[in-house]
Coordinates of N, CA and C in Angstrom, one line a residue:
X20 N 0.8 -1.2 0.0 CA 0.0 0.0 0.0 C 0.9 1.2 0.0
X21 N 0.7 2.0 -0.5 CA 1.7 3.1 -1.3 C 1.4 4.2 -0.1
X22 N 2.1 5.3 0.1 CA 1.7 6.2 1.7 C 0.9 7.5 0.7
X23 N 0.0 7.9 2.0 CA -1.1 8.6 1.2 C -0.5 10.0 0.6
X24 N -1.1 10.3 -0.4 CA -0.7 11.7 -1.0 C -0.6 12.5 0.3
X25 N 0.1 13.7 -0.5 CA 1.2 14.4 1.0 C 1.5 14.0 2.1
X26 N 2.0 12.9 1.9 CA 2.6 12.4 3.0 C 4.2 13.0 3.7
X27 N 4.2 13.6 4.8 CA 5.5 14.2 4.7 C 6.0 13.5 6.1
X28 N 6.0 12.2 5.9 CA 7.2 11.6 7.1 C 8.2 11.4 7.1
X29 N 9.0 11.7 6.4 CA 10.4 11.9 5.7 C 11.3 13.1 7.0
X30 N 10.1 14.3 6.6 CA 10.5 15.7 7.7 C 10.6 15.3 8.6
X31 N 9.9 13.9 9.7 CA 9.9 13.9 11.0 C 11.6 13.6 11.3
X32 N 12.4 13.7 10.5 CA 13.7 13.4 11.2 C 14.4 14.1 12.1
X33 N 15.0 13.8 12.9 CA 15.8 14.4 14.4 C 17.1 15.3 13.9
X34 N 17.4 15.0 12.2 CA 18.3 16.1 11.8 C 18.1 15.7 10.0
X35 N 19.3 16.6 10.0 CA 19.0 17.0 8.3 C 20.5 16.3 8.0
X36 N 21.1 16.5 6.8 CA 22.1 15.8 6.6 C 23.0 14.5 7.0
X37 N 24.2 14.5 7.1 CA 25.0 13.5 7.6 C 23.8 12.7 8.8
X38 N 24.5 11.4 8.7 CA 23.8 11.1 9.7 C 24.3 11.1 11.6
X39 N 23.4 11.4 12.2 CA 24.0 11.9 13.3 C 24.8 10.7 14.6
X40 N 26.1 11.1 15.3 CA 26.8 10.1 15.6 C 26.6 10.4 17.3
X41 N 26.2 9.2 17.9 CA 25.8 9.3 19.0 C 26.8 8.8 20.1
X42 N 27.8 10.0 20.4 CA 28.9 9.4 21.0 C 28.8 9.0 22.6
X43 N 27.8 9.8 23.4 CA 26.9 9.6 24.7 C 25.6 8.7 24.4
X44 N 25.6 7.9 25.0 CA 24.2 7.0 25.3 C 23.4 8.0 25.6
X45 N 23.5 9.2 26.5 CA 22.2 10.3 26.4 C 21.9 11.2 25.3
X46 N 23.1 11.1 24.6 CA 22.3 11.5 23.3 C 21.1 10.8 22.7
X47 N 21.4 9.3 22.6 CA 20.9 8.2 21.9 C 19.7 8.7 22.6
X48 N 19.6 8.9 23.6 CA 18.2 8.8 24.5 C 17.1 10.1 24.2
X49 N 18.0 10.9 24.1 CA 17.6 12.1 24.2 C 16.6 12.2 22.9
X50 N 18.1 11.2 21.7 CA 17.1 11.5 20.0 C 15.8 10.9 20.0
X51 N 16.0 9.7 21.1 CA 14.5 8.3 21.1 C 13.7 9.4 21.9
X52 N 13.5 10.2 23.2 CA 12.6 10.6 23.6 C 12.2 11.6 22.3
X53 N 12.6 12.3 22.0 CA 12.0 12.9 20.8 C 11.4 12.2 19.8
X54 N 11.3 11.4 19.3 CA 10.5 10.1 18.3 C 9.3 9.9 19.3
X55 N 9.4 9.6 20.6 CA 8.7 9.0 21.2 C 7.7 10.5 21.0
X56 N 7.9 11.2 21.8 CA 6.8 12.5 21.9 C 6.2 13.0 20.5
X57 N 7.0 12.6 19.6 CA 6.8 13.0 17.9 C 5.7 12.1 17.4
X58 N 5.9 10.6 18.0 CA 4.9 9.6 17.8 C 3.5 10.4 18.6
X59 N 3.8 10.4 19.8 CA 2.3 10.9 20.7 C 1.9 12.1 20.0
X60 N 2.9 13.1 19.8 CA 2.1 14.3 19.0 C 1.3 14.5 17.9
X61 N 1.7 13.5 17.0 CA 1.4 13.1 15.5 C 0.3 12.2 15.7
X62 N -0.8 11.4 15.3 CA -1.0 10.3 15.7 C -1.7 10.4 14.2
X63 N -2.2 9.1 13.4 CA -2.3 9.0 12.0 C -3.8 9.6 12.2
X64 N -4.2 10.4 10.7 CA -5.5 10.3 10.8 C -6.2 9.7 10.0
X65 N -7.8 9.0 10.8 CA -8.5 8.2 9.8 C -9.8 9.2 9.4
X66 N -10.1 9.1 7.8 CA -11.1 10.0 7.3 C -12.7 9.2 7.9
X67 N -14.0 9.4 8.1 CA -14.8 9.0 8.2 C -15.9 9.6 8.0
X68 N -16.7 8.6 7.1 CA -18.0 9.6 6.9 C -19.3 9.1 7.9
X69 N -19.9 10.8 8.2 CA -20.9 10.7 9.6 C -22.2 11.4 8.6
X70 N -23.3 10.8 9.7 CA -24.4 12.2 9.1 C -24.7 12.8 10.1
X71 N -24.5 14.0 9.2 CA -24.8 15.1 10.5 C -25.9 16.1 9.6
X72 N -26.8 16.2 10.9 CA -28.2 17.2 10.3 C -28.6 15.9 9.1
X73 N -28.4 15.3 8.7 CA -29.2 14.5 7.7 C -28.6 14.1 6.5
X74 N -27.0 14.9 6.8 CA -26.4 15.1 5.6 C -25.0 14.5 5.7
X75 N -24.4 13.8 4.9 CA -22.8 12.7 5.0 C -21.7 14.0 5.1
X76 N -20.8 13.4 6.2 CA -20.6 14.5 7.0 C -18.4 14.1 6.4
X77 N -17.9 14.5 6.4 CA -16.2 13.7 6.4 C -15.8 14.2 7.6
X78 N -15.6 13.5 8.6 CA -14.7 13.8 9.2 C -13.8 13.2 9.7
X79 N -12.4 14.1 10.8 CA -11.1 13.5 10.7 C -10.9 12.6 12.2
X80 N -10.5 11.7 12.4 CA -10.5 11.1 13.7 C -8.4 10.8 13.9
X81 N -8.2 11.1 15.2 CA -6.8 11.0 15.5 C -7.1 9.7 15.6
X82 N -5.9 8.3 15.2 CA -6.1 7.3 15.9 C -4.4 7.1 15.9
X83 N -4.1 6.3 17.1 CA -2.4 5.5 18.0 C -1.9 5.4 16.5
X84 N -0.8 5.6 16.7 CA 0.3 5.8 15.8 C 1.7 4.8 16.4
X85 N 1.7 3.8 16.2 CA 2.3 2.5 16.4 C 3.7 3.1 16.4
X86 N 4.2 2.8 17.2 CA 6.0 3.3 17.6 C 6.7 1.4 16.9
X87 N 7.9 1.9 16.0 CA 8.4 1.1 15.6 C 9.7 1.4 15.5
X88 N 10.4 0.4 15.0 CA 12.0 0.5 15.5 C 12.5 1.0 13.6
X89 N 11.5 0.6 12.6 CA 12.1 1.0 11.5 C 11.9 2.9 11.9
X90 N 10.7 3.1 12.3 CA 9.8 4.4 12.2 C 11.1 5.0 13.1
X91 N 11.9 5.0 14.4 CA 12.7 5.7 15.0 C 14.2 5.8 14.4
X92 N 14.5 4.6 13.5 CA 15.5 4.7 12.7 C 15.5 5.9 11.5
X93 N 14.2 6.1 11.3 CA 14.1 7.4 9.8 C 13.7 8.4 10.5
X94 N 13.2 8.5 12.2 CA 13.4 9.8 12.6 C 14.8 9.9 12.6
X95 N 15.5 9.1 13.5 CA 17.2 9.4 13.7 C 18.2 9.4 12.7
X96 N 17.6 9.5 11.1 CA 18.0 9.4 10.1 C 19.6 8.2 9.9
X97 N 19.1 7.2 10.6 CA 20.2 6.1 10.3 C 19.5 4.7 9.6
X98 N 20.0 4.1 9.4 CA 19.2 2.6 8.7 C 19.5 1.9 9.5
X99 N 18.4 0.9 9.4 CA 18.2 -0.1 10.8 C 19.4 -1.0 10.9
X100 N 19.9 -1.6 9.8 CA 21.0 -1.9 9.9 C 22.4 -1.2 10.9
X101 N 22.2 0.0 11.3 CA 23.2 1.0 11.8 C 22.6 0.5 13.5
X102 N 20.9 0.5 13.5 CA 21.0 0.1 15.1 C 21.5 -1.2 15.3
X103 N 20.9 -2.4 14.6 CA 21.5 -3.8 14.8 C 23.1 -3.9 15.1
X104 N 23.6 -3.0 14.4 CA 25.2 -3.1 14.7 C 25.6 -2.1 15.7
X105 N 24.7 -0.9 16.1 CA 24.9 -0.2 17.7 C 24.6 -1.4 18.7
X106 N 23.8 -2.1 18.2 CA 22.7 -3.1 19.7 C 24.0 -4.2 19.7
X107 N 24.7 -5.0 18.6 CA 25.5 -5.9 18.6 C 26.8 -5.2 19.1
X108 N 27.5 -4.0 18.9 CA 28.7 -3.7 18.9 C 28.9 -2.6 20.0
X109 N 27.9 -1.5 20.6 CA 28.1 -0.3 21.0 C 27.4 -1.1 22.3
X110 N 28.6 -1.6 23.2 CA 28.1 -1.9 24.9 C 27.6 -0.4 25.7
X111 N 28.2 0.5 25.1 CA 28.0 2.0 25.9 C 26.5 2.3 25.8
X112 N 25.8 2.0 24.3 CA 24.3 2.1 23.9 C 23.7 1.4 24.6
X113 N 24.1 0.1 24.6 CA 23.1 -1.6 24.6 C 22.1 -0.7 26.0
X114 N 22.6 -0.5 27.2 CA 20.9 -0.2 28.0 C 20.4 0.9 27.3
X115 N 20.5 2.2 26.8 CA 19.7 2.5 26.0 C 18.7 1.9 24.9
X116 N 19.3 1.1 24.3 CA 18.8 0.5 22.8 C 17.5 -0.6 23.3
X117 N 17.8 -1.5 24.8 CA 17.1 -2.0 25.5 C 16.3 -1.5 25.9
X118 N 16.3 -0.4 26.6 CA 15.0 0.1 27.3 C 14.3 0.7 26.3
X119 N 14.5 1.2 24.9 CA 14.0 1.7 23.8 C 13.0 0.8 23.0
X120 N 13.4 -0.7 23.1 CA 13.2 -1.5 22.2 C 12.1 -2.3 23.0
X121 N 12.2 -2.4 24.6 CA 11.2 -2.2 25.5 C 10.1 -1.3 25.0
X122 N 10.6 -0.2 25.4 CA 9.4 1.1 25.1 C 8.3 0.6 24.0
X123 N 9.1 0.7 23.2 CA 8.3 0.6 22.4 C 7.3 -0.9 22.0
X124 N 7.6 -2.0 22.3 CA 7.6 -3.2 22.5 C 6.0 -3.3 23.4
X125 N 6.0 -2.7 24.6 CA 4.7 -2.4 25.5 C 3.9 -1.7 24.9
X126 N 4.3 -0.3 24.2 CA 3.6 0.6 23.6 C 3.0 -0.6 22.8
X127 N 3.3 -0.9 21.3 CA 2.7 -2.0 20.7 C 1.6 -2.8 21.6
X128 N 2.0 -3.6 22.2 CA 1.4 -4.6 23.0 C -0.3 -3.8 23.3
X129 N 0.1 -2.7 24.4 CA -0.6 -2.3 25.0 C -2.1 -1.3 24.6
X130 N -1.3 -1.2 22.8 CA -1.9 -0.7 22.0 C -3.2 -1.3 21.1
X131 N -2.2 -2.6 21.0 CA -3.4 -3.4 20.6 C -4.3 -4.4 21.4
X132 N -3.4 -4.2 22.9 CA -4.7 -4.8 24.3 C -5.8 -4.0 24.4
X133 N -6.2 -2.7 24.0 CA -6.9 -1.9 24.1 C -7.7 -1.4 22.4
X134 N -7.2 -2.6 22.0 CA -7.8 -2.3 19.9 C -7.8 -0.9 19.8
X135 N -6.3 0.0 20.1 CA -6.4 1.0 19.8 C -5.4 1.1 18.3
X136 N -4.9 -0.4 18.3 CA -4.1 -0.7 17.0 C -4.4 -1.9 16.6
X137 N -4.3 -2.2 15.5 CA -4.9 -3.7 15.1 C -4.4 -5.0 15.7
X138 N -5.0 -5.8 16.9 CA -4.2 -7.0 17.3 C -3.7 -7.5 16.3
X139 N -4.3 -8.1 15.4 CA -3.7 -9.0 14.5 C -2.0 -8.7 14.0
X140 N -1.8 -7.7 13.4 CA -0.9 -7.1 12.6 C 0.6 -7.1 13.7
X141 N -0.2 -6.5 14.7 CA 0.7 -6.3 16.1 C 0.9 -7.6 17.0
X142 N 0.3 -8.6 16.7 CA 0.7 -9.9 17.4 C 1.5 -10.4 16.4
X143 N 1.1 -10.5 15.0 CA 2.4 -11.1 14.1 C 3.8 -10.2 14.6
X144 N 3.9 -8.8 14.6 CA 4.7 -7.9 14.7 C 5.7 -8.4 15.8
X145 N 5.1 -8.5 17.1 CA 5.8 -8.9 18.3 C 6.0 -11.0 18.2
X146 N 6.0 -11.3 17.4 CA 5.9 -12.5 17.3 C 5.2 -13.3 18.4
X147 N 4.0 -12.8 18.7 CA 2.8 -13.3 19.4 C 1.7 -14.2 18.6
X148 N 1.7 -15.6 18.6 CA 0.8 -16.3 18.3 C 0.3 -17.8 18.9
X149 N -0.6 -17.9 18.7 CA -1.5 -19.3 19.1 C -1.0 -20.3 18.2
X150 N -0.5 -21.4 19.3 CA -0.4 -22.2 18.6 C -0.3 -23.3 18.9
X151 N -0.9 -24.4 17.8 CA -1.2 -25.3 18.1 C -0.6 -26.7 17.7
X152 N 0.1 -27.6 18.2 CA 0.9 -28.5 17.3 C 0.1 -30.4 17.8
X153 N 0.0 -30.4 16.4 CA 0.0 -31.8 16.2 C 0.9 -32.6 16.6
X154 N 0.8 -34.1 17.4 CA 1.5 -34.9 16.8 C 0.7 -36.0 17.3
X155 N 1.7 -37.4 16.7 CA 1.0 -38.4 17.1 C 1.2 -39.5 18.4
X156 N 1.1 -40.7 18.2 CA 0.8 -41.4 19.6 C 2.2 -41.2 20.2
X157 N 2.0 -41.1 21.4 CA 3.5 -40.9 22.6 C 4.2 -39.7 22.1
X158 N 3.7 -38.5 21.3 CA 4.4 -37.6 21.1 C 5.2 -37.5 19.4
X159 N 5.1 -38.2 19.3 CA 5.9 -38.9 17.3 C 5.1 -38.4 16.6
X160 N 6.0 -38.6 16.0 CA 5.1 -38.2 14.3 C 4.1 -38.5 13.6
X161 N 2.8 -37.4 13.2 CA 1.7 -38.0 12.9 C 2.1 -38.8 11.4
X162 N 1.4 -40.2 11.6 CA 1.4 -41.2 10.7 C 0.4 -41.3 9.9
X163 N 1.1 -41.1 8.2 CA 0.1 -41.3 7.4 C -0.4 -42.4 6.4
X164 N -0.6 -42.5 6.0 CA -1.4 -43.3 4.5 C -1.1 -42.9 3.4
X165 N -0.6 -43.9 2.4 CA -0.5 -43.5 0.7 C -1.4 -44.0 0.0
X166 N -2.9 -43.9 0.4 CA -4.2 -44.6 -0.4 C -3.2 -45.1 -1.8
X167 N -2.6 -44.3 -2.5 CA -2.1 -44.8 -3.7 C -1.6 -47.0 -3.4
X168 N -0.8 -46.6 -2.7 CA -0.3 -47.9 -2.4 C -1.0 -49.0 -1.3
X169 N -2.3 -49.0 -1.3 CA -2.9 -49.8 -0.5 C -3.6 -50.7 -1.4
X170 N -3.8 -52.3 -1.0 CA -4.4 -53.1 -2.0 C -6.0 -52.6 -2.2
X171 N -6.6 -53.3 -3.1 CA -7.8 -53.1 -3.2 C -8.8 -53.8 -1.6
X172 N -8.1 -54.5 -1.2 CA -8.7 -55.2 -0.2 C -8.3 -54.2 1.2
X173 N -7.6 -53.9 1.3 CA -7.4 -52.8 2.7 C -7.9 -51.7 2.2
X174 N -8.2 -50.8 0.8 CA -9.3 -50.0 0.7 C -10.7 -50.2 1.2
X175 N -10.9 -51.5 0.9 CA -12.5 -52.0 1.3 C -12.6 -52.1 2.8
X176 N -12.0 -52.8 3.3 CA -11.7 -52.3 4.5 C -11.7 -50.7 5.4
X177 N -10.5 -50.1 5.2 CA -11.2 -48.4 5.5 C -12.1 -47.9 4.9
X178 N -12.9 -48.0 4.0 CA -14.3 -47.3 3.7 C -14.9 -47.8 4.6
X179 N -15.3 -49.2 4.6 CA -16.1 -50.0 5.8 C -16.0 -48.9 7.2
X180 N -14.8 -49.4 7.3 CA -14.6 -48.6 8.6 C -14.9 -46.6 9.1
X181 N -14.8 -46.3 8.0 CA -15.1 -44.8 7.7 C -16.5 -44.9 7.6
X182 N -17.5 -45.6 7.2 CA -18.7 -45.5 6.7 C -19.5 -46.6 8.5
X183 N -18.7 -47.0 9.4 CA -18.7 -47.5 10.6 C -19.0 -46.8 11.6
X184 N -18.1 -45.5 11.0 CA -17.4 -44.4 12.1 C -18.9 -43.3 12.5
X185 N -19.5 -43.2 14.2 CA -20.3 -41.9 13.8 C -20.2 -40.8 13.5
X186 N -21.1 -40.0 12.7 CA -20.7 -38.2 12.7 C -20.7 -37.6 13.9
X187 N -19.3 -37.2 14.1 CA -19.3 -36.3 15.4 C -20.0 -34.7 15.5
X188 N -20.0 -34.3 14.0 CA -20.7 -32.9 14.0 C -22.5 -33.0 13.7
X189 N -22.8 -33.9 14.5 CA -24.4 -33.7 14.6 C -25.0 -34.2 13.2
X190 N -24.9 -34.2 12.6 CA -25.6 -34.7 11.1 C -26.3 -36.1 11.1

């Protein structure tokens, strides 16, 4: 999905040129609390049509504006690749980068505990899912069948037995 006409999130960056070198961990902090307040100030808007007096009405609704680690990287004007190798290599960053990646981590979470962001999208996002695993007797591997290679006489047999079996769903 392509970003809507005039879209100017590019500008939200924390500077203009070169990219900026974060030689204090309070810098680092300093540029993320600004993303962070930038995220709360900004929040995306959704268009919606209302009737009002009788008549279809457009109007603009603020809705949560999902804090993301690519979204703080193009405020901080670095590429995500640049934090991966601060978070792997820069020990002076790492509690910064953690409490950041926190932050924002709950934000998500807490955003979509409250469907103020889409669960769905945000449980894939945080690698949150339900799940359910098969297997077979004592834990092994479920075991199957190659109808192709069964005689004509053990076919006759499982239909029998399929056509034996009751409907569990009511029918």
């Amino acid at each position: 999905m392509a970003a809507p006409k005039g879209n100017r999130f590019w500008e939200a960056r924390s500077s203009h040129g070169a990219s900026p070198k974060f030689e204090h961990a309070n810098d680092l902090w300093d540029a993320c609390l600004e993303y962070f307040e930038w995220v709360h100030a900004n929040p995306l808007q959704e268009s919606k049509v209302v009737q009002s007096s009788g008549k279809p009405k457009v109007i603009t609704l603020p809705k949560m504006r999902a804090m993301t680690i690519n979204g703080l990287c193009v405020f901080l004007d670095i590429e995500e690749r640049t934090w991966r190798l601060w978070r792997a290599e820069r020990e002076d960053l790492l509690p910064v980068i953690t409490r950041v990646e926190q932050i924002i981590r709950v934000q998500k979470f807490e955003g979509a505990a409250a469907d103020l962001l889409n669960p769905s999208i945000i449980a894939r996002d945080l690698g949150l899912a339900d799940k359910t695993e098969l297997t077979g007797k004592d834990g092994g591997p479920i075991q199957t069948v190659d109808p192709s290679k069964l005689s004509t006489e053990a076919l006759r047999e499982l239909m029998g037995a399929m056509d034996a079996t009751p409907d569990t769903d009511g029918s």
